[in-house]
């Protein structure tokens, strides 16, 4: 609340799981449990942009976030492995990423990932060896 009172422009919520559906373990068994990103959106005024990241791999995921009032769907690994994801979703709202980590070197080369970035990805354990 105090961030909003101080005039923040946006809140970026990064989940390490599927952001459109992630419910905290503490609340998972409650009948009125909502995805955590929905809790954030509900608590933040509509004029403050809410961005969500984590496990977004399909047009359905993006639409689910939009339906919750999330303003921006942010991609990390999806953007690395499928850099044309936004275009593919615009062309086909049912599009779903098929090349998931760990990625082969051939795949990473096909999407123009540079050798230094491949080393970074190896440290994240998302490169097939």
Coordinates of C-alpha atoms in Angstrom, one line a residue:
X1 CA 0.0 0.0 0.0
X2 CA 2.8 2.4 0.9
X3 CA 4.4 1.9 -2.5
X4 CA 1.2 3.0 -4.2
X5 CA 1.0 6.0 -1.9
X6 CA 4.6 6.9 -2.8
X7 CA 3.6 6.9 -6.5
X8 CA 5.0 3.7 -8.0
X9 CA 4.3 3.3 -11.7
X10 CA 4.4 -0.5 -11.9
X11 CA 4.7 -3.7 -9.9
X12 CA 6.6 -6.7 -11.4
X13 CA 5.8 -10.0 -9.8
X14 CA 8.1 -12.8 -10.7
X15 CA 7.1 -16.3 -9.9
X16 CA 9.3 -19.4 -10.2
X17 CA 6.3 -21.4 -11.2
X18 CA 3.3 -21.0 -13.5
X19 CA 2.3 -17.4 -12.8
X20 CA -1.3 -17.7 -14.2
X21 CA -2.2 -20.4 -11.7
X22 CA 0.3 -20.3 -8.8
X23 CA -1.4 -20.4 -5.4
X24 CA 0.8 -20.3 -2.3
X25 CA 1.0 -23.6 -0.4
X26 CA -0.4 -21.9 2.7
X27 CA -3.6 -21.1 0.8
X28 CA -3.8 -24.0 -1.7
X29 CA -6.4 -25.9 0.3
X30 CA -8.7 -23.0 0.9
X31 CA -11.9 -23.0 -1.3
X32 CA -11.6 -19.3 -2.1
X33 CA -7.8 -19.4 -2.9
X34 CA -6.8 -17.2 -5.9
X35 CA -3.6 -17.3 -7.9
X36 CA -1.0 -15.1 -6.2
X37 CA -0.9 -12.7 -9.2
X38 CA -4.6 -12.2 -8.9
X39 CA -4.2 -11.2 -5.2
X40 CA -1.6 -8.6 -6.3
X41 CA -3.8 -7.3 -9.1
X42 CA -6.8 -7.0 -6.7
X43 CA -4.7 -5.1 -4.1
X44 CA -3.2 -2.6 -6.5
X45 CA -5.1 0.3 -8.1
X46 CA -5.9 -0.1 -11.8
X47 CA -3.7 2.9 -12.8
X48 CA -0.6 1.0 -11.5
X49 CA 0.7 -1.4 -14.1
X50 CA 1.1 -5.0 -13.0
X51 CA 3.5 -7.3 -14.8
X52 CA 3.7 -11.0 -14.2
X53 CA 6.5 -13.4 -15.1
X54 CA 6.9 -17.2 -14.6
X55 CA 6.0 -20.2 -16.7
X56 CA 4.2 -18.3 -19.5
X57 CA 4.3 -20.6 -22.4
X58 CA 1.1 -20.3 -24.4
X59 CA -1.5 -17.9 -25.7
X60 CA -3.8 -19.3 -23.1
X61 CA -1.4 -18.3 -20.3
X62 CA -1.3 -14.7 -21.7
X63 CA -5.0 -14.6 -22.0
X64 CA -5.5 -15.9 -18.4
X65 CA -3.3 -13.1 -17.1
X66 CA -5.1 -10.5 -19.2
X67 CA -8.4 -11.8 -17.8
X68 CA -7.1 -11.2 -14.3
X69 CA -6.2 -7.6 -15.2
X70 CA -2.5 -8.1 -15.5
X71 CA -1.1 -5.4 -17.9
X72 CA 2.1 -7.1 -19.1
X73 CA 3.0 -10.8 -19.4
X74 CA 6.8 -10.9 -19.1
X75 CA 8.8 -13.8 -20.4
X76 CA 12.2 -15.0 -19.5
X77 CA 13.1 -18.5 -20.7
X78 CA 10.2 -18.4 -23.1
X79 CA 11.7 -15.3 -24.8
X80 CA 15.1 -17.0 -24.9
X81 CA 13.9 -20.2 -26.5
X82 CA 11.1 -18.8 -28.6
X83 CA 12.0 -15.2 -29.3
X84 CA 9.1 -14.7 -31.7
X85 CA 6.6 -15.9 -29.1
X86 CA 4.6 -12.6 -29.1
X87 CA 4.2 -12.8 -32.9
X88 CA 3.2 -16.4 -32.8
X89 CA 0.5 -15.7 -30.2
X90 CA -0.8 -12.8 -32.2
X91 CA -1.1 -15.1 -35.2
X92 CA -2.6 -18.0 -33.2
X93 CA -4.1 -17.4 -29.8
X94 CA -3.8 -21.2 -29.1
X95 CA -0.1 -21.2 -29.8
X96 CA 2.0 -23.2 -27.2
X97 CA 5.8 -23.3 -26.9
X98 CA 7.1 -26.7 -27.9
X99 CA 10.9 -26.2 -27.4
X100 CA 11.2 -26.2 -23.7
X101 CA 14.4 -26.3 -21.6
X102 CA 16.8 -27.9 -21.5
X103 CA 17.5 -26.7 -25.0
X104 CA 19.9 -28.4 -27.4
X105 CA 22.9 -26.4 -28.7
X106 CA 21.3 -26.7 -32.2
X107 CA 18.1 -25.0 -30.9
X108 CA 20.0 -22.2 -29.2
X109 CA 22.0 -21.6 -32.3
X110 CA 18.8 -21.5 -34.4
X111 CA 17.4 -18.7 -32.3
X112 CA 20.8 -16.7 -32.3
X113 CA 21.8 -17.2 -28.7
X114 CA 25.4 -16.0 -28.4
X115 CA 28.2 -18.3 -27.0
X116 CA 28.6 -16.1 -23.8
X117 CA 24.9 -16.3 -23.1
X118 CA 25.0 -20.1 -23.7
X119 CA 27.6 -20.2 -20.9
X120 CA 25.2 -18.3 -18.6
X121 CA 22.4 -20.6 -19.5
X122 CA 24.6 -23.6 -18.7
X123 CA 25.0 -22.3 -15.2
X124 CA 21.2 -22.2 -15.0
X125 CA 21.1 -25.8 -16.1
X126 CA 18.8 -25.1 -19.1
X127 CA 21.2 -26.4 -21.8
X128 CA 21.1 -30.1 -22.7
X129 CA 24.6 -31.5 -22.6

